[in-house]
Structures are given as structure tokens and as C-alpha cells.
Short mmCIF file of C-alpha atoms in Angstrom, two decimals:
data_model
loop_
_atom_site.label_atom_id
_atom_site.label_comp_id
_atom_site.label_asym_id
_atom_site.label_seq_id
_atom_site.Cartn_x
_atom_site.Cartn_y
_atom_site.Cartn_z
CA PRO A 1 97.90 115.29 104.43
CA THR A 2 98.47 112.80 101.68
CA MET A 3 99.91 113.44 98.24
CA THR A 4 99.64 110.92 95.44
CA THR A 5 101.36 110.47 92.12
CA TYR A 6 99.25 111.80 89.27
CA ALA A 7 99.02 109.97 85.95
CA THR A 8 96.71 110.17 82.95
CA GLN A 9 98.22 107.37 80.89
CA SER A 10 98.16 103.70 81.72
CA MET A 11 100.90 101.15 81.30
CA THR A 12 99.21 99.77 78.19
CA THR A 13 99.43 103.09 76.31
CA ARG A 14 103.15 103.62 76.85
CA PRO A 15 105.30 102.47 73.90
CA ASP A 16 108.54 100.72 74.76
CA PRO A 17 111.21 103.42 74.18
CA ARG A 18 113.91 100.76 73.95
CA THR A 19 112.58 99.72 70.54
CA LEU A 20 113.19 103.18 69.05
CA THR A 21 116.24 104.41 67.19
CA TRP A 22 117.48 107.97 67.61
CA PRO A 23 116.59 109.00 64.01
CA GLU A 24 113.03 107.72 64.55
CA PHE A 25 112.67 109.64 67.81
CA ASP A 26 114.30 112.77 66.40
CA ALA A 27 111.82 112.87 63.50
CA MET A 28 108.77 112.82 65.79
CA SER A 29 106.64 115.81 66.74
CA PRO A 30 106.77 116.97 70.39
CA SER A 31 103.38 115.34 71.05
CA GLU A 32 104.59 112.03 69.63
CA LYS A 33 107.82 112.21 71.62
CA GLY A 34 105.79 112.84 74.76
CA ARG A 35 104.23 109.36 74.54
CA HIS A 36 107.71 107.89 75.00
CA LEU A 37 108.80 110.23 77.81
CA VAL A 38 106.63 108.76 80.57
CA THR A 39 107.13 106.13 83.24
CA PRO A 40 105.21 102.85 83.01
CA ASP A 41 102.53 104.28 85.34
CA GLY A 42 102.02 107.32 83.11
CA SER A 43 103.89 109.99 85.08
CA ILE A 44 105.99 112.36 83.01
CA GLN A 45 109.59 111.19 83.31
CA ALA A 46 111.16 113.79 81.02
CA LEU A 47 109.37 117.14 80.72
CA LEU A 48 110.79 118.71 77.56
CA TYR A 49 107.78 120.34 75.88
CA SER A 50 104.68 122.24 76.92
CA GLN A 51 102.73 119.95 74.57
CA GLN A 52 103.24 117.08 77.03
CA LEU A 53 100.83 118.71 79.48
CA ASP A 54 97.04 118.54 79.49
CA ARG A 55 94.33 120.39 81.39
CA GLU A 56 93.83 117.66 83.99
CA ARG A 57 97.51 117.60 84.78
CA LEU A 58 97.68 121.42 84.93
CA ASP A 59 94.69 121.68 87.26
CA HIS A 60 96.25 119.10 89.58
CA LEU A 61 99.66 120.76 89.50
CA PHE A 62 98.34 124.27 90.18
CA ALA A 63 96.16 123.05 93.06
CA LEU A 64 99.14 121.26 94.59
CA ALA A 65 101.40 124.30 94.12
CA GLU A 66 98.80 126.52 95.79
CA LEU A 67 98.53 124.09 98.71
CA VAL A 68 102.29 124.15 99.28
CA ARG A 69 102.55 127.91 98.71
CA ASN A 70 100.09 128.49 101.56
CA ALA A 71 101.40 125.71 103.78
CA ASP A 72 101.69 126.15 107.52
CA ASP A 73 104.83 125.00 109.32
CA GLY A 74 103.51 121.48 109.81
CA LEU A 75 102.75 120.94 106.13
CA ALA A 76 106.04 122.57 105.10
CA ARG A 77 107.93 120.14 107.33
CA TYR A 78 106.01 117.23 105.80
CA VAL A 79 106.77 118.41 102.25
CA LYS A 80 110.46 118.52 103.15
CA THR A 81 110.37 114.75 103.75
CA LEU A 82 108.95 113.86 100.33
CA LEU A 83 112.25 113.73 98.41
CA ALA A 84 114.65 113.44 101.33
CA THR A 85 116.06 110.20 99.90
CA LYS A 86 116.45 111.62 96.37
CA SER A 87 119.22 113.60 94.72
CA GLY A 88 119.23 116.03 91.83
CA ALA A 89 121.70 117.68 89.49
CA LEU A 90 121.24 121.23 88.23
CA TYR A 91 123.02 121.33 84.86
CA PHE A 92 122.82 125.03 83.94
CA THR A 93 125.46 125.81 81.32
CA GLN A 94 123.39 128.76 80.06
CA PRO A 95 123.17 131.86 82.31
CA SER A 96 120.19 131.91 84.65
CA THR A 97 119.09 133.65 87.84
CA ARG A 98 115.39 133.03 88.51
CA THR A 99 115.07 129.56 86.98
CA PHE A 100 118.21 128.22 88.66
CA THR A 101 117.43 129.72 92.06
CA SER A 102 113.77 128.66 92.08
CA PHE A 103 114.67 125.08 91.13
CA SER A 104 117.40 125.00 93.77
CA LEU A 105 115.05 126.30 96.47
CA ALA A 106 112.26 123.99 95.29
CA ALA A 107 114.59 121.01 95.65
CA ARG A 108 115.53 122.04 99.19
CA ALA A 109 111.88 122.63 100.10
CA THR A 110 111.10 119.01 99.20
CA GLY A 111 114.20 117.68 100.97
CA MET A 112 116.14 116.83 97.81
CA MET A 113 119.92 117.17 97.86
CA CYS A 114 121.14 118.98 94.73
CA GLU A 115 124.52 119.44 93.11
CA GLU A 116 125.14 122.07 90.44
CA ILE A 117 127.17 122.42 87.27
CA ARG A 118 127.06 125.97 85.92
CA ASP A 119 130.32 126.09 83.98
CA ALA A 120 130.95 123.33 81.48
CA GLU A 121 134.68 124.09 81.61
CA MET A 122 134.71 122.93 85.23
CA SER A 123 133.41 119.48 84.25
CA SER A 124 135.08 116.63 82.37
CA LEU A 125 134.17 118.40 79.13
CA TYR A 126 137.49 120.14 79.77
CA LYS A 127 139.16 116.75 79.33
CA GLY A 128 137.38 116.09 76.06
CA GLU A 129 134.32 114.24 77.37
CA SER A 130 131.23 114.62 75.19
CA GLU A 131 128.34 116.55 76.70
CA ILE A 132 126.05 113.52 76.34
CA ASP A 133 128.49 111.43 78.38
CA THR A 134 128.58 114.16 81.04
CA LEU A 135 124.79 114.09 81.24
CA LEU A 136 124.63 110.29 81.31
CA THR A 137 127.06 110.39 84.23
CA LEU A 138 124.66 112.72 86.04
CA ALA A 139 121.78 110.38 85.17
CA GLU A 140 123.65 107.47 86.75
CA LEU A 141 124.46 109.43 89.91
CA SER A 142 121.22 111.32 90.54
CA ASP A 143 117.49 110.79 90.52
CA ALA A 144 116.73 113.96 88.56
CA VAL A 145 118.56 116.21 86.12
CA ILE A 146 117.26 119.74 85.63
CA MET A 147 119.03 121.39 82.74
CA ARG A 148 119.27 124.66 80.85
CA GLN A 149 121.36 125.01 77.71
CA GLY A 150 121.46 126.84 74.41
CA ASP A 151 120.91 123.84 72.13
CA HIS A 152 117.50 122.14 72.25
CA SER A 153 118.75 119.08 70.38
CA LEU A 154 120.95 118.22 73.38
CA ILE A 155 118.09 117.69 75.84
CA ASP A 156 116.19 115.74 73.19
CA ARG A 157 119.14 113.37 72.69
CA PHE A 158 119.75 113.09 76.44
CA ALA A 159 116.09 112.20 77.11
CA PHE A 160 116.18 109.64 74.32
CA GLU A 161 119.31 107.98 75.74
CA VAL A 162 117.84 107.89 79.26
CA MET A 163 114.57 106.33 78.10
CA HIS A 164 116.23 104.01 75.57
CA ARG A 165 118.54 102.61 78.27
CA GLY A 166 115.70 102.10 80.73
CA TYR A 167 117.03 104.57 83.33
CA ALA A 168 114.59 105.86 85.94
CA THR A 169 116.17 109.34 86.04
CA ARG A 170 113.74 112.25 85.76
CA ILE A 171 114.59 115.13 83.41
CA VAL A 172 113.20 118.66 83.50
CA ASN A 173 113.78 121.26 80.81
CA GLY A 174 114.79 124.54 82.46
CA GLY A 175 115.09 126.29 79.07
CA SER A 176 116.49 124.90 75.82
CA GLY A 177 117.70 127.15 73.02
CA SER A 178 114.98 129.26 71.45
CA GLU A 179 112.62 126.27 71.38
CA GLN A 180 110.98 125.58 74.76
CA HIS A 181 110.85 126.65 78.41
CA PRO A 182 107.87 124.71 79.82
CA THR A 183 108.33 125.53 83.51
CA GLN A 184 108.45 129.27 82.76
CA ALA A 185 105.17 128.88 80.90
CA LEU A 186 103.77 126.98 83.88
CA LEU A 187 104.47 129.79 86.33
CA GLU A 188 102.97 132.41 83.99
CA LEU A 189 99.83 130.31 83.50
CA TYR A 190 99.67 129.54 87.24
CA THR A 191 99.63 133.30 87.86
CA LEU A 192 96.87 133.85 85.30
CA VAL A 193 94.77 130.99 86.67
CA SER A 194 95.11 132.47 90.16
CA HIS A 195 93.54 135.75 89.01
CA PHE A 196 91.08 134.69 86.30
CA ASP A 197 88.57 131.88 85.89
CA LEU A 198 90.08 130.78 82.58
CA ALA A 199 88.03 127.61 82.42
CA ASN A 200 84.77 129.55 82.18
CA VAL A 201 85.53 132.60 80.04
CA ALA A 202 83.11 133.25 77.19
CA GLY A 203 84.35 132.16 73.79
CA GLY A 204 86.69 134.72 72.25
CA SER A 205 86.06 137.29 74.99
CA PHE A 206 89.37 136.75 76.79
CA SER A 207 92.46 137.98 74.97
CA VAL A 208 96.13 137.46 75.78
CA ALA A 209 98.75 139.41 73.83
CA ILE A 210 102.35 138.22 73.58
CA VAL A 211 104.51 141.16 72.58
CA GLY A 212 108.05 141.53 71.24
CA ASP A 213 110.65 139.14 69.87
CA LEU A 214 108.37 136.15 69.37
CA LYS A 215 110.37 134.45 66.65
CA ARG A 216 113.23 133.65 69.05
CA SER A 217 111.45 133.49 72.39
CA ARG A 218 111.13 130.04 73.96
CA THR A 219 109.00 131.46 76.77
CA ALA A 220 106.50 132.94 74.30
CA ARG A 221 106.26 129.65 72.41
CA SER A 222 105.82 127.52 75.51
CA LEU A 223 103.13 129.79 76.97
CA SER A 224 101.23 129.83 73.68
CA TYR A 225 101.12 126.03 73.65
CA LEU A 226 99.76 125.95 77.21
CA LEU A 227 97.19 128.69 76.54
CA ALA A 228 95.93 126.52 73.68
CA LEU A 229 94.59 124.12 76.33
CA TYR A 230 92.00 126.85 77.07
CA PRO A 231 90.16 126.95 73.73
CA ARG A 232 88.13 130.08 74.47
CA ILE A 233 91.21 132.27 74.91
CA ARG A 234 92.19 134.38 71.90
CA GLN A 235 95.93 134.81 71.37
CA VAL A 236 97.36 137.98 69.83
CA PHE A 237 100.96 138.08 68.60
CA VAL A 238 102.24 141.67 68.56
CA ALA A 239 105.64 142.13 66.94
CA PRO A 240 107.53 143.59 64.01
CA ASP A 241 107.13 141.38 60.94
CA GLU A 242 110.70 140.09 61.12
CA LEU A 243 110.23 138.96 64.75
CA GLN A 244 106.73 137.50 64.48
CA MET A 245 105.65 134.12 65.82
CA GLY A 246 106.67 131.21 63.60
CA GLU A 247 104.26 129.38 61.36
CA ASP A 248 104.90 126.06 63.08
CA LEU A 249 103.17 127.43 66.18
CA THR A 250 100.32 129.20 64.39
CA ASP A 251 99.73 126.06 62.30
CA TYR A 252 99.40 124.17 65.57
CA LEU A 253 96.86 126.70 66.85
CA ASP A 254 94.87 126.28 63.63
CA GLU A 255 95.02 122.52 64.02
CA VAL A 256 93.53 122.62 67.51
CA GLY A 257 91.02 125.38 66.69
CA ILE A 258 92.45 128.31 68.67
CA GLY A 259 91.68 131.88 67.61
CA TRP A 260 94.78 133.99 67.01
CA GLU A 261 95.95 137.14 65.27
CA ARG A 262 99.26 138.62 64.12
CA THR A 263 99.67 142.39 64.24
CA ASP A 264 102.24 145.16 64.63
CA ASP A 265 99.62 147.57 66.03
CA MET A 266 100.23 147.47 69.77
CA ASP A 267 98.16 150.54 70.61
CA GLY A 268 95.11 149.21 68.79
CA GLN A 269 95.12 146.02 70.86
CA LEU A 270 95.63 147.40 74.37
CA PRO A 271 92.01 148.33 75.33
CA GLN A 272 90.67 144.83 74.62
CA LEU A 273 93.41 142.82 76.33
CA ASP A 274 92.93 140.84 79.55
CA ALA A 275 96.62 139.96 79.83
CA ILE A 276 99.79 141.13 78.14
CA TYR A 277 103.08 139.20 78.14
CA MET A 278 106.09 141.37 77.31
CA MET A 279 109.29 140.01 75.73
CA ARG A 280 112.79 141.44 75.60
CA MET A 281 114.84 141.15 72.41
CA GLN A 282 116.48 137.71 72.26
CA ASP A 283 119.91 138.82 70.98
CA GLU A 284 121.60 135.61 72.08
CA TYR A 285 119.85 133.61 69.35
CA GLY A 286 120.96 135.54 66.28
CA THR A 287 121.99 138.90 64.93
CA THR A 288 119.50 141.75 64.94
CA SER A 289 119.57 144.56 62.40
CA GLU A 290 119.85 148.16 63.55
CA GLU A 291 116.51 148.89 61.87
CA THR A 292 114.83 146.14 63.90
CA ARG A 293 116.43 147.45 67.09
CA ARG A 294 115.12 150.91 66.32
CA ARG A 295 111.62 149.59 65.60
CA TYR A 296 111.63 147.56 68.80
CA ASP A 297 111.18 150.77 70.76
CA ASP A 298 107.67 150.91 69.25
CA PHE A 299 106.77 147.80 71.27
CA ARG A 300 107.51 149.14 74.75
CA LEU A 301 104.79 149.08 77.40
CA THR A 302 105.09 152.66 78.62
CA THR A 303 103.06 154.02 81.52
CA ASP A 304 100.87 155.89 79.01
CA ARG A 305 100.18 152.68 77.13
CA ALA A 306 99.49 150.73 80.34
CA ALA A 307 96.79 153.30 81.13
CA LYS A 308 94.86 151.99 78.09
CA LEU A 309 94.66 148.46 79.52
CA LYS A 310 91.58 147.19 81.36
CA PRO A 311 91.48 147.96 85.11
CA ASP A 312 91.78 144.25 85.94
CA ALA A 313 94.29 143.33 83.23
CA CYS A 314 97.39 141.30 84.03
CA ILE A 315 100.90 142.42 83.00
CA LEU A 316 103.52 139.67 82.80
CA HIS A 317 107.16 139.43 81.77
CA PRO A 318 109.48 136.40 82.04
CA LEU A 319 112.43 138.62 83.04
CA PRO A 320 115.13 139.80 82.71
CA ARG A 321 113.75 142.97 81.22
CA ARG A 322 115.17 145.88 79.30
CA SER A 323 113.48 149.08 78.18
CA GLU A 324 110.33 147.26 76.98
CA LEU A 325 108.97 147.31 80.54
CA PRO A 326 109.94 150.37 82.63
CA ILE A 327 110.49 149.87 86.36
CA GLU A 328 107.85 152.53 87.06
CA LEU A 329 105.20 149.96 86.12
CA ASP A 330 106.17 147.78 89.09
CA ALA A 331 103.90 149.92 91.27
CA ASP A 332 100.90 149.25 89.00
CA PRO A 333 98.55 146.76 90.75
CA ARG A 334 98.14 144.98 87.40
CA ALA A 335 101.88 144.21 87.25
CA MET A 336 102.13 140.54 88.26
CA TYR A 337 105.59 139.56 87.05
CA TRP A 338 107.14 139.67 90.52
CA GLU A 339 104.26 137.60 91.88
CA ALA A 340 104.97 135.14 89.05
CA VAL A 341 108.59 134.89 90.19
CA ASN A 342 107.35 133.87 93.65
CA ARG A 343 104.93 131.33 92.23
CA GLY A 344 107.71 129.88 90.10
CA LYS A 345 109.38 128.15 93.04
CA TYR A 346 106.16 126.40 94.03
CA VAL A 347 105.11 125.23 90.59
CA ARG A 348 108.65 123.96 89.94
#
């Protein structure tokens, strides 16, 4: 088999990132930044935002992931040669289980040697080195840096410095603050695409609900941006008012003509949903009032509520979960969150 690099942009459309200043780059929208985060041949060099992806790129990526997921021993051995001369650094200073492990296993499956930093205190930060200098060191020593941290501005600045200096290092966002988690969104969408013909649904007839702490959920935001590439899908944001999806995202959906709705009526939405994406409370990104915690129990997907969903509906959750998704639902054939975990390694 042969595998080729995929690109949708040509060399002539790529601005020279070395002409930018940091304040200019920082002030750009994610879509504008994306034009600077590509290699000269148009491949994504730094994947920071879901908005950097388009339908063509997604279709190619999912087809490739499916090919590798179902590979026989011969193809698996071939895949393991693809990055055998490359090295990667997993910079995960924010706790992670699934994302870290799937990236680590993905690297090994493609033959890439990976080193890990999971505790910033074990690096030269302990000696007073700035975090940017730590990351630039990794960029000098490795071909790829996959990172997860609590401050989105850090990966933005790191990507700018890499591009501005003309480094060839690839960067992948494995979760940044409450802003973005594009590879988590990819594995959720990959799961949906594997079960539904999303490209050919009738306008407005396919509904996806994202439920819970949407205001602080990077996974909810990233998935919403990717779902917007399927204009016939209606998005429903189900949450208490104080945890609803931000206006920056809904303004974006209006701009690109996507149908959406905000509501706190979970029960009223269930019978018409084709997919439901459950969120835990994102306590790590701010304080939560006791009243909000109490109300959050109203947004649990109990077994009784799941019974109201369509027979072929899809239940997803980025994990880890709390009481919003009881373990009893794991036996429901519509529960696809563990399947999504499996697909995560291949799409990454």
C-alpha cells in the first residue's frame, strides 16, 4: 500500500510566518492563525484548533484511520516503518489518561520514538527556565511535540515561536485550557461518521445534543466546530443557564449558517436526538456554586431517560465521567464512548 501526504493549500497561499509579530498573531481569529500554521506544501504543521480542519481533510483522515484500524499484520508492520526515523515529545503537564496513552501508543504504532514530560517540576522549570524555553528545547530535539496544559495561550505562543523561527517541528494540541481539544473532537466525529451517513442527512433532520458544563468544556467547543462542517446537522446545547455555550461559538454557528438551539429542557429534547454528548462538570476551570452543583443533577442521562432516545441513537462522553452517565448504560448498544476510546488511537 502507499500513503501520501494530504494538503489542500498550495505554497502560494501560505503567508510567511516570519514576517509576523506576536501581538499580530495573538490578535488573529483561529481561522486566520490556521493560515500561518501550515508547511509550505499545505500540510498542517501545528494543529491547535478544530477550525483548521475542513471536510476534505476529515474524510481523508477518517478513511486512513479506518484502514489502519482494520489492518492485517502486513499492513501494521508497514505502518510501523512510516515514522521510524522520527522522534516525538509528549509534554503533558495537565493530568491525562486516555489522550496521553492513545498518543503514546499511536506513536509506537507508526514507529516513532517518544519521550514524555508529565511533571513540570522534573524539568528545567525547576531551575527557573521559562516554559517557552522548555518547549523550544523540545522543538529542537524532536520532530513533533504533542502537548496538554491548562493555559491555551501557551500553545499559541509556542506555535508562533516555532513557525516564526522557521522550525519544521510539528505540534499537536492534546487539550489546552478550557479552549480547545481538537483530537478529542476528531475521535467523537470519527465514531459518528462510522455509524451515520452524515454527509447525506436531510436538512435539519439530524440532531446532536451537547449536554452539561458547556461554558468550560473544550471538548464540547471543539466538537461543535467540527460538526459545523456538516451544515445539515442541528446542534442543541442543553445546560443550566450559567453553564451554557458561549456566544463566541454560537456567533460562529450563525456566521456559517448552522441551526442551533439553547435549552435547559433535557427531557423535551431526548426523543428527537440522533446523538447525545454528555459532559461532566469542569471544576478545574473555575469555582462552581452549590446551587449549580445541585441543578447539575437535572442533566444526568439516567437509564429512564436513555429509554426515550431513538433506537439507533448514539451516546458519547469524552470521559472521565461522574454521575452524569451511570455505568449501567455501558451495556446499552447505543453507548459508543468506549468504542470512541478505541478509535482515538487510530485517528491520533
